[in-house]
mmCIF file of C-alpha atoms in Angstrom:
data_model
loop_
_atom_site.group_PDB
_atom_site.id
_atom_site.type_symbol
_atom_site.label_atom_id
_atom_site.label_comp_id
_atom_site.label_asym_id
_atom_site.label_seq_id
_atom_site.Cartn_x
_atom_site.Cartn_y
_atom_site.Cartn_z
ATOM 1 C CA UNK A 1 0.000 0.000 0.000
ATOM 2 C CA UNK A 2 2.964 2.306 0.628
ATOM 3 C CA UNK A 3 3.876 2.077 -3.033
ATOM 4 C CA UNK A 4 0.352 3.079 -4.024
ATOM 5 C CA UNK A 5 0.530 6.146 -1.725
ATOM 6 C CA UNK A 6 3.889 7.301 -3.087
ATOM 7 C CA UNK A 7 2.594 7.314 -6.630
ATOM 8 C CA UNK A 8 -0.884 8.570 -5.775
ATOM 9 C CA UNK A 9 -0.485 12.145 -7.047
ATOM 10 C CA UNK A 10 1.001 11.454 -10.494
ATOM 11 C CA UNK A 11 -1.384 8.543 -10.851
ATOM 12 C CA UNK A 12 -4.397 10.688 -10.098
ATOM 13 C CA UNK A 13 -3.494 13.100 -12.883
ATOM 14 C CA UNK A 14 -2.717 10.239 -15.259
ATOM 15 C CA UNK A 15 -5.902 8.335 -14.515
ATOM 16 C CA UNK A 16 -8.114 11.396 -14.757
ATOM 17 C CA UNK A 17 -6.531 12.286 -18.085
ATOM 18 C CA UNK A 18 -7.089 8.762 -19.315
ATOM 19 C CA UNK A 19 -10.706 8.541 -18.268
ATOM 20 C CA UNK A 20 -12.110 10.802 -20.965
ATOM 21 C CA UNK A 21 -14.719 8.628 -22.606
ATOM 22 C CA UNK A 22 -15.298 8.545 -26.330
ATOM 23 C CA UNK A 23 -17.904 11.267 -26.925
ATOM 24 C CA UNK A 24 -19.962 8.878 -29.061
ATOM 25 C CA UNK A 25 -20.045 6.234 -26.329
ATOM 26 C CA UNK A 26 -23.093 5.945 -24.095
ATOM 27 C CA UNK A 27 -22.491 5.272 -20.384
ATOM 28 C CA UNK A 28 -21.616 1.597 -19.891
ATOM 29 C CA UNK A 29 -24.214 -0.670 -18.363
ATOM 30 C CA UNK A 30 -23.288 -2.655 -15.256
ATOM 31 C CA UNK A 31 -22.928 -5.759 -17.453
ATOM 32 C CA UNK A 32 -20.551 -3.914 -19.782
ATOM 33 C CA UNK A 33 -18.544 -2.614 -16.821
ATOM 34 C CA UNK A 34 -18.214 -6.164 -15.481
ATOM 35 C CA UNK A 35 -17.158 -7.479 -18.894
ATOM 36 C CA UNK A 36 -14.592 -4.684 -19.220
ATOM 37 C CA UNK A 37 -13.312 -5.584 -15.742
ATOM 38 C CA UNK A 38 -12.926 -9.261 -16.685
ATOM 39 C CA UNK A 39 -11.156 -8.318 -19.942
ATOM 40 C CA UNK A 40 -8.868 -5.890 -18.083
ATOM 41 C CA UNK A 41 -8.087 -8.610 -15.541
ATOM 42 C CA UNK A 42 -7.275 -11.125 -18.294
ATOM 43 C CA UNK A 43 -4.932 -8.655 -19.999
ATOM 44 C CA UNK A 44 -3.271 -7.894 -16.650
ATOM 45 C CA UNK A 45 -2.804 -11.597 -15.918
ATOM 46 C CA UNK A 46 -1.240 -12.171 -19.344
ATOM 47 C CA UNK A 47 1.156 -9.266 -18.768
ATOM 48 C CA UNK A 48 2.109 -10.597 -15.327
ATOM 49 C CA UNK A 49 2.726 -14.046 -16.830
ATOM 50 C CA UNK A 50 4.957 -12.626 -19.573
ATOM 51 C CA UNK A 51 6.967 -10.633 -17.026
ATOM 52 C CA UNK A 52 7.479 -13.766 -14.907
ATOM 53 C CA UNK A 53 8.608 -15.790 -17.934
ATOM 54 C CA UNK A 54 11.045 -13.003 -18.834
ATOM 55 C CA UNK A 55 12.525 -12.999 -15.327
ATOM 56 C CA UNK A 56 12.912 -16.782 -15.472
ATOM 57 C CA UNK A 57 14.657 -16.562 -18.854
ATOM 58 C CA UNK A 58 17.075 -14.032 -17.351
ATOM 59 C CA UNK A 59 17.974 -16.582 -14.654
ATOM 60 C CA UNK A 60 16.374 -14.551 -11.861
ATOM 61 C CA UNK A 61 13.886 -17.269 -10.890
ATOM 62 C CA UNK A 62 14.751 -20.930 -10.334
ATOM 63 C CA UNK A 63 12.955 -23.667 -12.277
ATOM 64 C CA UNK A 64 10.847 -25.158 -9.423
ATOM 65 C CA UNK A 65 9.570 -21.697 -8.430
ATOM 66 C CA UNK A 66 8.876 -20.841 -12.075
ATOM 67 C CA UNK A 67 6.894 -24.038 -12.555
ATOM 68 C CA UNK A 68 4.928 -23.404 -9.345
ATOM 69 C CA UNK A 69 4.005 -19.880 -10.461
ATOM 70 C CA UNK A 70 3.062 -21.060 -13.958
ATOM 71 C CA UNK A 71 0.772 -23.695 -12.444
ATOM 72 C CA UNK A 72 -0.961 -20.787 -10.716
ATOM 73 C CA UNK A 73 -1.245 -18.918 -14.026
ATOM 74 C CA UNK A 74 -2.647 -22.071 -15.664
ATOM 75 C CA UNK A 75 -5.464 -22.130 -13.097
ATOM 76 C CA UNK A 76 -5.942 -18.406 -13.543
ATOM 77 C CA UNK A 77 -6.299 -18.849 -17.321
ATOM 78 C CA UNK A 78 -8.821 -21.639 -16.800
ATOM 79 C CA UNK A 79 -10.727 -19.503 -14.284
ATOM 80 C CA UNK A 80 -10.943 -16.607 -16.758
ATOM 81 C CA UNK A 81 -12.280 -18.914 -19.483
ATOM 82 C CA UNK A 82 -14.842 -20.402 -17.086
ATOM 83 C CA UNK A 83 -16.030 -16.992 -15.886
ATOM 84 C CA UNK A 84 -16.264 -15.498 -19.374
ATOM 85 C CA UNK A 85 -18.162 -18.525 -20.655
ATOM 86 C CA UNK A 86 -20.514 -18.515 -17.648
ATOM 87 C CA UNK A 87 -21.456 -14.867 -18.169
ATOM 88 C CA UNK A 88 -21.727 -15.240 -21.962
ATOM 89 C CA UNK A 89 -24.018 -18.255 -21.683
ATOM 90 C CA UNK A 90 -26.300 -16.658 -19.102
ATOM 91 C CA UNK A 91 -25.331 -18.804 -16.119
ATOM 92 C CA UNK A 92 -27.016 -18.130 -12.802
ATOM 93 C CA UNK A 93 -25.840 -15.333 -10.562
ATOM 94 C CA UNK A 94 -24.702 -17.904 -7.972
ATOM 95 C CA UNK A 95 -22.574 -19.720 -10.557
ATOM 96 C CA UNK A 96 -20.952 -16.510 -11.760
ATOM 97 C CA UNK A 97 -20.287 -15.342 -8.193
ATOM 98 C CA UNK A 98 -18.646 -18.707 -7.430
ATOM 99 C CA UNK A 99 -16.378 -18.360 -10.463
ATOM 100 C CA UNK A 100 -15.377 -14.830 -9.422
ATOM 101 C CA UNK A 101 -14.515 -16.196 -5.968
ATOM 102 C CA UNK A 102 -12.479 -18.993 -7.574
ATOM 103 C CA UNK A 103 -10.366 -16.436 -9.446
ATOM 104 C CA UNK A 104 -9.606 -14.552 -6.248
ATOM 105 C CA UNK A 105 -8.871 -17.726 -4.286
ATOM 106 C CA UNK A 106 -6.565 -19.213 -6.928
ATOM 107 C CA UNK A 107 -4.762 -15.904 -7.298
ATOM 108 C CA UNK A 108 -4.212 -15.631 -3.564
ATOM 109 C CA UNK A 109 -3.183 -19.233 -3.009
ATOM 110 C CA UNK A 110 -1.224 -20.314 -6.067
ATOM 111 C CA UNK A 111 0.363 -17.247 -7.605
ATOM 112 C CA UNK A 112 0.942 -15.240 -4.422
ATOM 113 C CA UNK A 113 2.513 -18.234 -2.678
ATOM 114 C CA UNK A 114 4.661 -18.981 -5.720
ATOM 115 C CA UNK A 115 5.951 -15.412 -5.875
ATOM 116 C CA UNK A 116 7.072 -15.659 -2.246
ATOM 117 C CA UNK A 117 9.516 -18.337 -3.418
ATOM 118 C CA UNK A 118 11.334 -15.903 -5.735
ATOM 119 C CA UNK A 119 14.710 -15.234 -4.123
ATOM 120 C CA UNK A 120 15.848 -12.223 -6.162
ATOM 121 C CA UNK A 121 14.393 -9.234 -4.223
ATOM 122 C CA UNK A 122 13.894 -6.945 -7.238
ATOM 123 C CA UNK A 123 12.137 -9.687 -9.199
ATOM 124 C CA UNK A 124 9.957 -10.562 -6.236
ATOM 125 C CA UNK A 125 9.008 -6.897 -5.811
ATOM 126 C CA UNK A 126 8.032 -6.570 -9.493
ATOM 127 C CA UNK A 127 5.908 -9.705 -9.360
ATOM 128 C CA UNK A 128 4.286 -8.692 -6.091
ATOM 129 C CA UNK A 129 3.307 -5.351 -7.655
ATOM 130 C CA UNK A 130 1.732 -7.198 -10.582
ATOM 131 C CA UNK A 131 -0.085 -9.682 -8.346
ATOM 132 C CA UNK A 132 -1.347 -6.830 -6.140
ATOM 133 C CA UNK A 133 -2.647 -5.149 -9.280
ATOM 134 C CA UNK A 134 -4.372 -8.367 -10.335
ATOM 135 C CA UNK A 135 -6.033 -8.727 -6.938
ATOM 136 C CA UNK A 136 -7.209 -5.128 -7.023
ATOM 137 C CA UNK A 137 -8.569 -5.533 -10.568
ATOM 138 C CA UNK A 138 -10.437 -8.702 -9.547
ATOM 139 C CA UNK A 139 -11.906 -6.816 -6.599
ATOM 140 C CA UNK A 140 -13.126 -4.108 -8.971
ATOM 141 C CA UNK A 141 -15.055 -6.447 -11.261
ATOM 142 C CA UNK A 142 -16.339 -8.445 -8.296
ATOM 143 C CA UNK A 143 -17.755 -5.195 -6.910
ATOM 144 C CA UNK A 144 -19.153 -4.169 -10.278
ATOM 145 C CA UNK A 145 -20.841 -7.546 -10.753
ATOM 146 C CA UNK A 146 -22.134 -7.530 -7.208
ATOM 147 C CA UNK A 147 -23.827 -4.225 -7.893
ATOM 148 C CA UNK A 148 -25.972 -5.587 -10.737
ATOM 149 C CA UNK B 1 -25.803 0.236 -10.265
ATOM 150 C CA UNK B 2 -25.345 3.970 -10.451
ATOM 151 C CA UNK B 3 -23.218 5.300 -13.308
ATOM 152 C CA UNK B 4 -20.884 6.995 -10.844
ATOM 153 C CA UNK B 5 -20.047 3.626 -9.257
ATOM 154 C CA UNK B 6 -19.388 2.086 -12.658
ATOM 155 C CA UNK B 7 -17.181 5.001 -13.645
ATOM 156 C CA UNK B 8 -15.327 4.741 -10.344
ATOM 157 C CA UNK B 9 -14.697 1.026 -10.880
ATOM 158 C CA UNK B 10 -13.318 1.666 -14.363
ATOM 159 C CA UNK B 11 -11.161 4.515 -13.068
ATOM 160 C CA UNK B 12 -9.819 2.290 -10.285
ATOM 161 C CA UNK B 13 -8.717 -0.338 -12.804
ATOM 162 C CA UNK B 14 -7.066 2.300 -14.970
ATOM 163 C CA UNK B 15 -5.236 3.743 -11.960
ATOM 164 C CA UNK B 16 -3.860 0.288 -11.141
ATOM 165 C CA UNK B 17 -2.675 -0.119 -14.731
ATOM 166 C CA UNK B 18 -1.099 3.343 -14.606
ATOM 167 C CA UNK B 19 0.842 2.282 -11.535
ATOM 168 C CA UNK B 20 2.095 -0.828 -13.295
ATOM 169 C CA UNK B 21 3.011 1.219 -16.376
ATOM 170 C CA UNK B 22 5.291 3.330 -14.179
ATOM 171 C CA UNK B 23 6.888 0.258 -12.650
ATOM 172 C CA UNK B 24 7.329 -1.989 -15.665
ATOM 173 C CA UNK B 25 7.781 -1.486 -19.406
ATOM 174 C CA UNK B 26 5.258 -4.291 -19.982
ATOM 175 C CA UNK B 27 2.685 -2.252 -18.080
ATOM 176 C CA UNK B 28 2.566 0.457 -20.757
ATOM 177 C CA UNK B 29 0.843 -1.754 -23.325
ATOM 178 C CA UNK B 30 -1.526 -2.984 -20.642
ATOM 179 C CA UNK B 31 -2.359 0.588 -19.630
ATOM 180 C CA UNK B 32 -3.123 1.479 -23.245
ATOM 181 C CA UNK B 33 -5.456 -1.493 -23.638
ATOM 182 C CA UNK B 34 -7.338 -0.692 -20.434
ATOM 183 C CA UNK B 35 -7.537 2.970 -21.366
ATOM 184 C CA UNK B 36 -9.014 1.970 -24.726
ATOM 185 C CA UNK B 37 -11.523 -0.303 -22.990
ATOM 186 C CA UNK B 38 -12.601 2.569 -20.759
ATOM 187 C CA UNK B 39 -12.838 5.093 -23.561
ATOM 188 C CA UNK B 40 -15.059 2.767 -25.564
ATOM 189 C CA UNK B 41 -17.112 1.639 -22.571
ATOM 190 C CA UNK B 42 -20.728 1.508 -23.640
ATOM 191 C CA UNK B 43 -19.857 0.902 -27.299
ATOM 192 C CA UNK B 44 -18.400 -2.606 -27.230
ATOM 193 C CA UNK B 45 -20.882 -5.476 -26.742
ATOM 194 C CA UNK B 46 -20.530 -7.580 -23.589
ATOM 195 C CA UNK B 47 -20.055 -10.726 -25.692
ATOM 196 C CA UNK B 48 -17.122 -9.214 -27.599
ATOM 197 C CA UNK B 49 -15.359 -8.170 -24.402
ATOM 198 C CA UNK B 50 -15.848 -11.583 -22.828
ATOM 199 C CA UNK B 51 -14.693 -13.424 -25.948
ATOM 200 C CA UNK B 52 -11.505 -11.357 -25.815
ATOM 201 C CA UNK B 53 -11.090 -12.266 -22.143
ATOM 202 C CA UNK B 54 -11.697 -15.962 -22.873
ATOM 203 C CA UNK B 55 -9.088 -15.823 -25.652
ATOM 204 C CA UNK B 56 -6.569 -14.293 -23.262
ATOM 205 C CA UNK B 57 -7.409 -16.985 -20.698
ATOM 206 C CA UNK B 58 -6.711 -19.642 -23.313
ATOM 207 C CA UNK B 59 -3.400 -17.988 -24.226
ATOM 208 C CA UNK B 60 -2.398 -17.868 -20.545
ATOM 209 C CA UNK B 61 -3.237 -21.552 -20.066
ATOM 210 C CA UNK B 62 -1.337 -22.636 -23.199
ATOM 211 C CA UNK B 63 1.727 -20.549 -22.308
ATOM 212 C CA UNK B 64 1.698 -21.988 -18.783
ATOM 213 C CA UNK B 65 1.434 -25.534 -20.157
ATOM 214 C CA UNK B 66 4.450 -24.914 -22.394
ATOM 215 C CA UNK B 67 6.520 -23.497 -19.524
ATOM 216 C CA UNK B 68 5.558 -26.336 -17.178
ATOM 217 C CA UNK B 69 6.322 -29.012 -19.788
ATOM 218 C CA UNK B 70 9.715 -27.471 -20.557
ATOM 219 C CA UNK B 71 10.847 -26.980 -16.968
ATOM 220 C CA UNK B 72 9.156 -29.554 -14.741
ATOM 221 C CA UNK B 73 11.249 -32.653 -13.953
ATOM 222 C CA UNK B 74 9.749 -35.558 -15.893
ATOM 223 C CA UNK B 75 10.241 -38.136 -13.110
ATOM 224 C CA UNK B 76 9.210 -35.879 -10.261
ATOM 225 C CA UNK B 77 12.766 -35.222 -9.107
ATOM 226 C CA UNK B 78 14.857 -32.093 -9.407
ATOM 227 C CA UNK B 79 16.958 -31.848 -12.583
ATOM 228 C CA UNK B 80 20.465 -33.220 -12.073
ATOM 229 C CA UNK B 81 23.567 -31.286 -12.998
ATOM 230 C CA UNK B 82 25.604 -32.962 -15.767
ATOM 231 C CA UNK B 83 28.283 -35.328 -14.442
ATOM 232 C CA UNK B 84 31.659 -33.680 -14.366
ATOM 233 C CA UNK B 85 34.501 -35.207 -16.297
ATOM 234 C CA UNK B 86 38.038 -35.124 -14.977
#
């Protein structure tokens, strides 16, 4: 959280500047906001995965830790597919809520635990920032969906 | 849900991406994608957004499978260093 506070001021300006919506776009519905949140989360997870693979290729993460983290990303990828499919096929609210919870749980258990095994401090810090971002993004779409 | 709450949620996600963009080069592309999603919010159908997310989920799973297959010991033991020759 300290990191978030340090960068709060420049971020505020950056995020406000970036929020200007296309003038032709109507306000998003709650369903659209949830779908955007899921898509944003998926893109964030893919970025985090690519960063981790890059660190491994640079020799900054050992093979067992890399495999453990990638097993977490595998579950995360499966969770995203299951959630997207559930919403797209009109699954019940309870089913969708369960799949959102699964994403959060798998993120917390598998990926977060795996990142703790990274011995290089700078690499661990980068990955922790990415995983924190993923958790926060998941919380956003969980809140958006919960508000429907 | 009130529009202000939806806008706040989208702004929160963008702020997180902005933070990552400042920390990591890979975060810049992510920030741009999320910014584009926000700017076009209300224009893109739910199905299109979710199909994109599902595609990314598939990519993540396939990339993870490749990394696991390439780096996990096949017999369940840690990889052995090559025997040294004298």
